[in-house]
């Protein structure tokens, strides 16, 4: 016994370094969390279904006006761009319907995304989508009004006649809005849907889709000729509805898994 105190061996401190395996695990977990958050934020099935139903509701306005004396009778005041060329195989109130439908659809979409943000705690930056659709609708409304005045008649040159004449230009407004929404949602699936819908909207605006049905054997009776413009409306509407229902089922499944 010397009386000297023996100090215990020092306890090694825990290393603060993270090994490559731990770093890879953290990165994988962060990617998983980011992917789950993005999936939980996706709620675009609602505007898809909404605007498909608004398109279906527009069908009565695409029924040709009554045929009298070799010409189609007008069915009320017209609104170019949103409503097509006056008297061109569509009801002239079509433009007023689409004005109300586009603005009403935007209001419902805004309500939906705010509701979804409150439920999930994740907010989708939908402002760009709302501004884009509202601005395009406003331009489509203002240009014909200004063009009635002589100093502004040059504005008619800016009107894409081939895209307007059939009354299907609102489909292109919806398509552009969906492209912006896909960017806001950071969704490749919605981006693909937007591209497919844009293609169908262009086909409906530039081509008489009923020609395909004629080649397949449809021979309209005299009473059915009033309905020959409806394929141009049904094609984009069905695409939107199918995409919206599919997105709803996928997003519901993802929420259950999460």
PDB file of C-alpha atoms in Angstrom:
ATOM      1  CA  UNK A   1       0.000   0.000   0.000  1.00  0.00           C
ATOM      2  CA  UNK A   2       1.709   3.223  -1.043  1.00  0.00           C
ATOM      3  CA  UNK A   3      -1.301   5.434  -0.325  1.00  0.00           C
ATOM      4  CA  UNK A   4      -1.444   6.662  -3.886  1.00  0.00           C
ATOM      5  CA  UNK A   5      -4.893   6.888  -5.431  1.00  0.00           C
ATOM      6  CA  UNK A   6      -5.491   4.999  -8.611  1.00  0.00           C
ATOM      7  CA  UNK A   7      -7.527   6.920 -11.162  1.00  0.00           C
ATOM      8  CA  UNK A   8     -10.036   4.907 -13.147  1.00  0.00           C
ATOM      9  CA  UNK A   9      -9.458   4.481 -16.836  1.00  0.00           C
ATOM     10  CA  UNK A  10     -11.129   7.252 -18.827  1.00  0.00           C
ATOM     11  CA  UNK A  11     -14.391   6.317 -20.522  1.00  0.00           C
ATOM     12  CA  UNK A  12     -13.995   6.789 -24.261  1.00  0.00           C
ATOM     13  CA  UNK A  13     -16.258   9.490 -25.603  1.00  0.00           C
ATOM     14  CA  UNK A  14     -18.864   8.538 -28.220  1.00  0.00           C
ATOM     15  CA  UNK A  15     -17.654   9.377 -31.646  1.00  0.00           C
ATOM     16  CA  UNK A  16     -19.564  12.215 -33.306  1.00  0.00           C
ATOM     17  CA  UNK A  17     -18.615  11.035 -36.730  1.00  0.00           C
ATOM     18  CA  UNK A  18     -21.226   9.393 -38.911  1.00  0.00           C
ATOM     19  CA  UNK A  19     -20.088   6.489 -41.006  1.00  0.00           C
ATOM     20  CA  UNK A  20     -20.901   6.057 -44.698  1.00  0.00           C
ATOM     21  CA  UNK A  21     -23.589   3.489 -43.905  1.00  0.00           C
ATOM     22  CA  UNK A  22     -25.285   5.864 -41.434  1.00  0.00           C
ATOM     23  CA  UNK A  23     -25.133   8.746 -43.918  1.00  0.00           C
ATOM     24  CA  UNK A  24     -26.684   6.606 -46.638  1.00  0.00           C
ATOM     25  CA  UNK A  25     -29.447   5.581 -44.256  1.00  0.00           C
ATOM     26  CA  UNK A  26     -30.171   9.199 -43.346  1.00  0.00           C
ATOM     27  CA  UNK A  27     -30.304  10.215 -46.999  1.00  0.00           C
ATOM     28  CA  UNK A  28     -32.654   7.341 -47.778  1.00  0.00           C
ATOM     29  CA  UNK A  29     -34.907   8.312 -44.885  1.00  0.00           C
ATOM     30  CA  UNK A  30     -34.947  11.968 -45.989  1.00  0.00           C
ATOM     31  CA  UNK A  31     -35.889  10.958 -49.527  1.00  0.00           C
ATOM     32  CA  UNK A  32     -38.673   8.765 -48.167  1.00  0.00           C
ATOM     33  CA  UNK A  33     -40.004  11.584 -45.997  1.00  0.00           C
ATOM     34  CA  UNK A  34     -39.854  14.013 -48.904  1.00  0.00           C
ATOM     35  CA  UNK A  35     -41.661  11.566 -51.188  1.00  0.00           C
ATOM     36  CA  UNK A  36     -44.359  10.887 -48.579  1.00  0.00           C
ATOM     37  CA  UNK A  37     -44.845  14.608 -47.974  1.00  0.00           C
ATOM     38  CA  UNK A  38     -45.155  15.257 -51.689  1.00  0.00           C
ATOM     39  CA  UNK A  39     -47.668  12.423 -52.085  1.00  0.00           C
ATOM     40  CA  UNK A  40     -49.694  13.713 -49.126  1.00  0.00           C
ATOM     41  CA  UNK A  41     -49.710  17.191 -50.681  1.00  0.00           C
ATOM     42  CA  UNK A  42     -51.071  15.969 -54.028  1.00  0.00           C
ATOM     43  CA  UNK A  43     -54.764  16.732 -54.322  1.00  0.00           C
ATOM     44  CA  UNK A  44     -55.160  17.419 -58.026  1.00  0.00           C
ATOM     45  CA  UNK A  45     -57.856  14.790 -58.559  1.00  0.00           C
ATOM     46  CA  UNK A  46     -60.450  17.373 -57.493  1.00  0.00           C
ATOM     47  CA  UNK A  47     -59.853  19.992 -60.253  1.00  0.00           C
ATOM     48  CA  UNK A  48     -59.650  17.175 -62.812  1.00  0.00           C
ATOM     49  CA  UNK A  49     -63.039  15.787 -61.833  1.00  0.00           C
ATOM     50  CA  UNK A  50     -64.516  19.260 -61.340  1.00  0.00           C
ATOM     51  CA  UNK A  51     -63.630  20.575 -64.790  1.00  0.00           C
ATOM     52  CA  UNK A  52     -64.677  17.310 -66.416  1.00  0.00           C
ATOM     53  CA  UNK A  53     -68.128  17.693 -64.843  1.00  0.00           C
ATOM     54  CA  UNK A  54     -68.267  21.339 -65.939  1.00  0.00           C
ATOM     55  CA  UNK A  55     -67.469  20.185 -69.472  1.00  0.00           C
ATOM     56  CA  UNK A  56     -70.223  17.571 -69.383  1.00  0.00           C
ATOM     57  CA  UNK A  57     -72.610  20.252 -68.099  1.00  0.00           C
ATOM     58  CA  UNK A  58     -71.771  22.385 -71.158  1.00  0.00           C
ATOM     59  CA  UNK A  59     -73.079  19.734 -73.573  1.00  0.00           C
ATOM     60  CA  UNK A  60     -76.531  21.363 -74.070  1.00  0.00           C
ATOM     61  CA  UNK A  61     -74.793  24.509 -75.318  1.00  0.00           C
ATOM     62  CA  UNK A  62     -73.002  22.520 -78.040  1.00  0.00           C
ATOM     63  CA  UNK A  63     -76.233  21.167 -79.512  1.00  0.00           C
ATOM     64  CA  UNK A  64     -76.757  22.908 -82.834  1.00  0.00           C
ATOM     65  CA  UNK A  65     -79.441  25.590 -82.846  1.00  0.00           C
ATOM     66  CA  UNK A  66     -82.726  24.855 -84.590  1.00  0.00           C
ATOM     67  CA  UNK A  67     -82.441  24.470 -88.336  1.00  0.00           C
ATOM     68  CA  UNK A  68     -84.767  26.892 -90.111  1.00  0.00           C
ATOM     69  CA  UNK A  69     -84.914  27.918 -93.730  1.00  0.00           C
ATOM     70  CA  UNK A  70     -81.506  26.517 -94.597  1.00  0.00           C
ATOM     71  CA  UNK A  71     -79.624  28.264 -91.779  1.00  0.00           C
ATOM     72  CA  UNK A  72     -79.179  27.660 -88.085  1.00  0.00           C
ATOM     73  CA  UNK A  73     -81.176  30.054 -85.958  1.00  0.00           C
ATOM     74  CA  UNK A  74     -79.363  32.046 -83.290  1.00  0.00           C
ATOM     75  CA  UNK A  75     -80.041  31.207 -79.687  1.00  0.00           C
ATOM     76  CA  UNK A  76     -79.107  34.409 -77.877  1.00  0.00           C
ATOM     77  CA  UNK A  77     -76.188  36.858 -77.648  1.00  0.00           C
ATOM     78  CA  UNK A  78     -72.701  35.602 -78.372  1.00  0.00           C
ATOM     79  CA  UNK A  79     -69.312  35.961 -76.666  1.00  0.00           C
ATOM     80  CA  UNK A  80     -66.430  35.329 -79.099  1.00  0.00           C
ATOM     81  CA  UNK A  81     -63.355  33.329 -78.026  1.00  0.00           C
ATOM     82  CA  UNK A  82     -65.059  31.691 -75.040  1.00  0.00           C
ATOM     83  CA  UNK A  83     -68.208  30.976 -77.044  1.00  0.00           C
ATOM     84  CA  UNK A  84     -66.922  30.375 -80.545  1.00  0.00           C
ATOM     85  CA  UNK A  85     -67.917  32.096 -83.761  1.00  0.00           C
ATOM     86  CA  UNK A  86     -71.462  33.539 -83.595  1.00  0.00           C
ATOM     87  CA  UNK A  87     -73.960  31.063 -85.002  1.00  0.00           C
ATOM     88  CA  UNK A  88     -71.304  28.431 -85.751  1.00  0.00           C
ATOM     89  CA  UNK A  89     -73.028  25.217 -84.700  1.00  0.00           C
ATOM     90  CA  UNK A  90     -73.131  26.147 -81.010  1.00  0.00           C
ATOM     91  CA  UNK A  91     -75.620  27.926 -78.803  1.00  0.00           C
ATOM     92  CA  UNK A  92     -74.613  31.565 -78.475  1.00  0.00           C
ATOM     93  CA  UNK A  93     -74.943  31.510 -74.691  1.00  0.00           C
ATOM     94  CA  UNK A  94     -72.007  29.105 -74.564  1.00  0.00           C
ATOM     95  CA  UNK A  95     -69.509  31.905 -73.864  1.00  0.00           C
ATOM     96  CA  UNK A  96     -71.447  33.100 -70.836  1.00  0.00           C
ATOM     97  CA  UNK A  97     -71.596  29.564 -69.519  1.00  0.00           C
ATOM     98  CA  UNK A  98     -67.827  29.119 -69.790  1.00  0.00           C
ATOM     99  CA  UNK A  99     -67.159  32.481 -68.185  1.00  0.00           C
ATOM    100  CA  UNK A 100     -69.183  31.421 -65.150  1.00  0.00           C
ATOM    101  CA  UNK A 101     -67.821  27.847 -65.227  1.00  0.00           C
ATOM    102  CA  UNK A 102     -64.145  28.837 -65.380  1.00  0.00           C
ATOM    103  CA  UNK A 103     -64.405  31.444 -62.628  1.00  0.00           C
ATOM    104  CA  UNK A 104     -66.637  29.223 -60.496  1.00  0.00           C
ATOM    105  CA  UNK A 105     -64.280  26.295 -61.033  1.00  0.00           C
ATOM    106  CA  UNK A 106     -61.350  28.444 -59.888  1.00  0.00           C
ATOM    107  CA  UNK A 107     -63.206  29.458 -56.731  1.00  0.00           C
ATOM    108  CA  UNK A 108     -64.009  25.832 -55.897  1.00  0.00           C
ATOM    109  CA  UNK A 109     -60.417  24.778 -56.620  1.00  0.00           C
ATOM    110  CA  UNK A 110     -59.096  27.486 -54.283  1.00  0.00           C
ATOM    111  CA  UNK A 111     -61.506  26.320 -51.572  1.00  0.00           C
ATOM    112  CA  UNK A 112     -60.423  22.694 -52.104  1.00  0.00           C
ATOM    113  CA  UNK A 113     -56.705  23.366 -51.797  1.00  0.00           C
ATOM    114  CA  UNK A 114     -57.181  25.465 -48.665  1.00  0.00           C
ATOM    115  CA  UNK A 115     -59.277  22.696 -47.144  1.00  0.00           C
ATOM    116  CA  UNK A 116     -56.679  20.101 -48.092  1.00  0.00           C
ATOM    117  CA  UNK A 117     -53.886  22.220 -46.557  1.00  0.00           C
ATOM    118  CA  UNK A 118     -55.776  22.459 -43.260  1.00  0.00           C
ATOM    119  CA  UNK A 119     -56.267  18.683 -43.163  1.00  0.00           C
ATOM    120  CA  UNK A 120     -52.713  17.645 -44.077  1.00  0.00           C
ATOM    121  CA  UNK A 121     -50.666  20.601 -42.871  1.00  0.00           C
ATOM    122  CA  UNK A 122     -49.047  20.763 -46.336  1.00  0.00           C
ATOM    123  CA  UNK A 123     -49.847  23.652 -48.629  1.00  0.00           C
ATOM    124  CA  UNK A 124     -49.769  23.400 -52.401  1.00  0.00           C
ATOM    125  CA  UNK A 125     -48.601  26.626 -54.091  1.00  0.00           C
ATOM    126  CA  UNK A 126     -51.674  26.885 -56.307  1.00  0.00           C
ATOM    127  CA  UNK A 127     -51.526  30.665 -56.731  1.00  0.00           C
ATOM    128  CA  UNK A 128     -49.796  30.422 -60.119  1.00  0.00           C
ATOM    129  CA  UNK A 129     -52.508  28.076 -61.394  1.00  0.00           C
ATOM    130  CA  UNK A 130     -55.290  30.355 -60.227  1.00  0.00           C
ATOM    131  CA  UNK A 131     -53.656  33.479 -61.665  1.00  0.00           C
ATOM    132  CA  UNK A 132     -52.981  31.763 -65.013  1.00  0.00           C
ATOM    133  CA  UNK A 133     -56.539  30.548 -65.567  1.00  0.00           C
ATOM    134  CA  UNK A 134     -58.072  33.815 -64.322  1.00  0.00           C
ATOM    135  CA  UNK A 135     -55.772  35.881 -66.549  1.00  0.00           C
ATOM    136  CA  UNK A 136     -56.476  33.789 -69.669  1.00  0.00           C
ATOM    137  CA  UNK A 137     -60.209  33.959 -68.997  1.00  0.00           C
ATOM    138  CA  UNK A 138     -59.987  37.725 -68.542  1.00  0.00           C
ATOM    139  CA  UNK A 139     -58.037  38.179 -71.767  1.00  0.00           C
ATOM    140  CA  UNK A 140     -60.525  36.003 -73.671  1.00  0.00           C
ATOM    141  CA  UNK A 141     -63.297  38.237 -72.345  1.00  0.00           C
ATOM    142  CA  UNK A 142     -61.640  41.622 -72.786  1.00  0.00           C
ATOM    143  CA  UNK A 143     -60.223  41.253 -76.317  1.00  0.00           C
ATOM    144  CA  UNK A 144     -63.634  40.903 -78.065  1.00  0.00           C
ATOM    145  CA  UNK A 145     -65.060  43.759 -76.008  1.00  0.00           C
ATOM    146  CA  UNK A 146     -62.226  46.131 -76.908  1.00  0.00           C
ATOM    147  CA  UNK A 147     -62.184  45.005 -80.539  1.00  0.00           C
ATOM    148  CA  UNK A 148     -65.682  46.438 -81.006  1.00  0.00           C
ATOM    149  CA  UNK A 149     -64.110  49.905 -80.834  1.00  0.00           C
ATOM    150  CA  UNK A 150     -62.309  51.153 -83.936  1.00  0.00           C
ATOM    151  CA  UNK A 151     -58.951  51.983 -82.257  1.00  0.00           C
ATOM    152  CA  UNK A 152     -58.715  48.412 -80.970  1.00  0.00           C
ATOM    153  CA  UNK A 153     -59.902  46.438 -83.974  1.00  0.00           C
ATOM    154  CA  UNK A 154     -56.362  45.262 -84.571  1.00  0.00           C
ATOM    155  CA  UNK A 155     -56.854  42.974 -81.554  1.00  0.00           C
ATOM    156  CA  UNK A 156     -58.880  40.589 -83.717  1.00  0.00           C
ATOM    157  CA  UNK A 157     -55.588  39.696 -85.387  1.00  0.00           C
ATOM    158  CA  UNK A 158     -54.467  38.201 -82.048  1.00  0.00           C
ATOM    159  CA  UNK A 159     -57.479  35.891 -81.896  1.00  0.00           C
ATOM    160  CA  UNK A 160     -56.502  32.335 -82.948  1.00  0.00           C
ATOM    161  CA  UNK A 161     -59.489  31.736 -85.212  1.00  0.00           C
ATOM    162  CA  UNK A 162     -58.985  28.002 -85.742  1.00  0.00           C
ATOM    163  CA  UNK A 163     -58.840  27.432 -81.989  1.00  0.00           C
ATOM    164  CA  UNK A 164     -61.881  29.592 -81.273  1.00  0.00           C
ATOM    165  CA  UNK A 165     -64.433  28.909 -83.987  1.00  0.00           C
ATOM    166  CA  UNK A 166     -65.795  25.636 -82.511  1.00  0.00           C
ATOM    167  CA  UNK A 167     -66.283  27.076 -79.029  1.00  0.00           C
ATOM    168  CA  UNK A 168     -63.625  24.796 -77.555  1.00  0.00           C
ATOM    169  CA  UNK A 169     -61.056  27.424 -76.541  1.00  0.00           C
ATOM    170  CA  UNK A 170     -62.009  27.015 -72.843  1.00  0.00           C
ATOM    171  CA  UNK A 171     -60.528  23.501 -73.063  1.00  0.00           C
ATOM    172  CA  UNK A 172     -57.159  25.045 -73.903  1.00  0.00           C
ATOM    173  CA  UNK A 173     -57.450  27.429 -70.950  1.00  0.00           C
ATOM    174  CA  UNK A 174     -58.046  24.428 -68.694  1.00  0.00           C
ATOM    175  CA  UNK A 175     -55.099  22.603 -70.311  1.00  0.00           C
ATOM    176  CA  UNK A 176     -52.663  25.470 -69.733  1.00  0.00           C
ATOM    177  CA  UNK A 177     -53.860  25.741 -66.143  1.00  0.00           C
ATOM    178  CA  UNK A 178     -53.219  22.029 -65.584  1.00  0.00           C
ATOM    179  CA  UNK A 179     -49.666  22.378 -66.899  1.00  0.00           C
ATOM    180  CA  UNK A 180     -49.022  25.156 -64.373  1.00  0.00           C
ATOM    181  CA  UNK A 181     -50.645  23.094 -61.610  1.00  0.00           C
ATOM    182  CA  UNK A 182     -48.429  20.102 -62.461  1.00  0.00           C
ATOM    183  CA  UNK A 183     -45.382  22.297 -61.929  1.00  0.00           C
ATOM    184  CA  UNK A 184     -46.765  23.563 -58.612  1.00  0.00           C
ATOM    185  CA  UNK A 185     -47.562  20.026 -57.460  1.00  0.00           C
ATOM    186  CA  UNK A 186     -44.172  18.738 -58.647  1.00  0.00           C
ATOM    187  CA  UNK A 187     -46.124  15.825 -60.090  1.00  0.00           C
ATOM    188  CA  UNK A 188     -44.923  13.914 -63.133  1.00  0.00           C
ATOM    189  CA  UNK A 189     -48.235  12.071 -63.273  1.00  0.00           C
ATOM    190  CA  UNK A 190     -50.207  15.295 -63.475  1.00  0.00           C
ATOM    191  CA  UNK A 191     -47.717  16.613 -66.024  1.00  0.00           C
ATOM    192  CA  UNK A 192     -48.422  13.582 -68.219  1.00  0.00           C
ATOM    193  CA  UNK A 193     -52.174  14.036 -67.739  1.00  0.00           C
ATOM    194  CA  UNK A 194     -51.864  17.709 -68.666  1.00  0.00           C
ATOM    195  CA  UNK A 195     -49.968  16.849 -71.873  1.00  0.00           C
ATOM    196  CA  UNK A 196     -52.530  14.220 -72.896  1.00  0.00           C
ATOM    197  CA  UNK A 197     -55.398  16.577 -72.164  1.00  0.00           C
ATOM    198  CA  UNK A 198     -53.695  19.388 -74.078  1.00  0.00           C
ATOM    199  CA  UNK A 199     -53.477  17.065 -77.071  1.00  0.00           C
ATOM    200  CA  UNK A 200     -57.173  16.191 -76.887  1.00  0.00           C
ATOM    201  CA  UNK A 201     -58.084  19.875 -76.451  1.00  0.00           C
ATOM    202  CA  UNK A 202     -56.133  20.744 -79.594  1.00  0.00           C
ATOM    203  CA  UNK A 203     -57.769  17.914 -81.522  1.00  0.00           C
ATOM    204  CA  UNK A 204     -61.214  19.073 -80.369  1.00  0.00           C
ATOM    205  CA  UNK A 205     -60.389  22.638 -81.434  1.00  0.00           C
ATOM    206  CA  UNK A 206     -58.809  21.921 -84.811  1.00  0.00           C
ATOM    207  CA  UNK A 207     -60.637  18.826 -86.072  1.00  0.00           C
ATOM    208  CA  UNK A 208     -64.215  17.594 -86.384  1.00  0.00           C
ATOM    209  CA  UNK A 209     -64.042  14.472 -84.222  1.00  0.00           C
ATOM    210  CA  UNK A 210     -67.377  13.252 -85.551  1.00  0.00           C
ATOM    211  CA  UNK A 211     -65.582  12.407 -88.809  1.00  0.00           C
ATOM    212  CA  UNK A 212     -64.002   9.458 -87.001  1.00  0.00           C
ATOM    213  CA  UNK A 213     -67.459   8.239 -86.003  1.00  0.00           C
ATOM    214  CA  UNK A 214     -68.677   8.635 -89.574  1.00  0.00           C
ATOM    215  CA  UNK A 215     -65.838   6.394 -90.759  1.00  0.00           C
ATOM    216  CA  UNK A 216     -66.762   3.861 -88.080  1.00  0.00           C
ATOM    217  CA  UNK A 217     -70.287   3.643 -89.482  1.00  0.00           C
ATOM    218  CA  UNK A 218     -72.312   6.310 -87.705  1.00  0.00           C
ATOM    219  CA  UNK A 219     -74.916   7.647 -90.121  1.00  0.00           C
ATOM    220  CA  UNK A 220     -76.841  10.393 -88.267  1.00  0.00           C
ATOM    221  CA  UNK A 221     -80.553  10.609 -88.761  1.00  0.00           C
ATOM    222  CA  UNK A 222     -82.055  14.048 -89.490  1.00  0.00           C
ATOM    223  CA  UNK A 223     -82.723  14.539 -85.791  1.00  0.00           C
ATOM    224  CA  UNK A 224     -79.165  13.549 -84.854  1.00  0.00           C
ATOM    225  CA  UNK A 225     -77.340  16.124 -86.963  1.00  0.00           C
ATOM    226  CA  UNK A 226     -77.780  18.602 -84.131  1.00  0.00           C
ATOM    227  CA  UNK A 227     -75.578  16.353 -81.993  1.00  0.00           C
ATOM    228  CA  UNK A 228     -72.622  15.996 -84.354  1.00  0.00           C
ATOM    229  CA  UNK A 229     -70.499  18.551 -82.455  1.00  0.00           C
ATOM    230  CA  UNK A 230     -70.756  16.625 -79.188  1.00  0.00           C
ATOM    231  CA  UNK A 231     -67.790  14.265 -79.842  1.00  0.00           C
ATOM    232  CA  UNK A 232     -65.532  17.344 -79.720  1.00  0.00           C
ATOM    233  CA  UNK A 233     -66.819  17.973 -76.194  1.00  0.00           C
ATOM    234  CA  UNK A 234     -67.038  14.411 -74.939  1.00  0.00           C
ATOM    235  CA  UNK A 235     -63.434  13.515 -75.820  1.00  0.00           C
ATOM    236  CA  UNK A 236     -61.764  16.079 -73.488  1.00  0.00           C
ATOM    237  CA  UNK A 237     -64.424  15.535 -70.823  1.00  0.00           C
ATOM    238  CA  UNK A 238     -63.892  11.768 -70.725  1.00  0.00           C
ATOM    239  CA  UNK A 239     -60.102  12.176 -70.584  1.00  0.00           C
ATOM    240  CA  UNK A 240     -60.374  14.537 -67.608  1.00  0.00           C
ATOM    241  CA  UNK A 241     -62.888  12.347 -65.787  1.00  0.00           C
ATOM    242  CA  UNK A 242     -60.848   9.153 -66.258  1.00  0.00           C
ATOM    243  CA  UNK A 243     -57.680  10.915 -65.109  1.00  0.00           C
ATOM    244  CA  UNK A 244     -59.440  12.434 -62.104  1.00  0.00           C
ATOM    245  CA  UNK A 245     -60.951   9.149 -60.949  1.00  0.00           C
ATOM    246  CA  UNK A 246     -57.612   7.381 -61.412  1.00  0.00           C
ATOM    247  CA  UNK A 247     -55.766  10.082 -59.463  1.00  0.00           C
ATOM    248  CA  UNK A 248     -58.306   9.873 -56.640  1.00  0.00           C
ATOM    249  CA  UNK A 249     -57.876   6.109 -56.307  1.00  0.00           C
ATOM    250  CA  UNK A 250     -54.065   6.335 -56.383  1.00  0.00           C
ATOM    251  CA  UNK A 251     -53.910   9.181 -53.875  1.00  0.00           C
ATOM    252  CA  UNK A 252     -56.327   7.432 -51.509  1.00  0.00           C
ATOM    253  CA  UNK A 253     -54.184   4.280 -51.651  1.00  0.00           C
ATOM    254  CA  UNK A 254     -51.023   6.272 -50.943  1.00  0.00           C
ATOM    255  CA  UNK A 255     -52.592   7.907 -47.904  1.00  0.00           C
ATOM    256  CA  UNK A 256     -53.624   4.510 -46.540  1.00  0.00           C
ATOM    257  CA  UNK A 257     -50.119   3.092 -46.983  1.00  0.00           C
ATOM    258  CA  UNK A 258     -48.574   6.127 -45.327  1.00  0.00           C
TER     259      UNK A 258
END
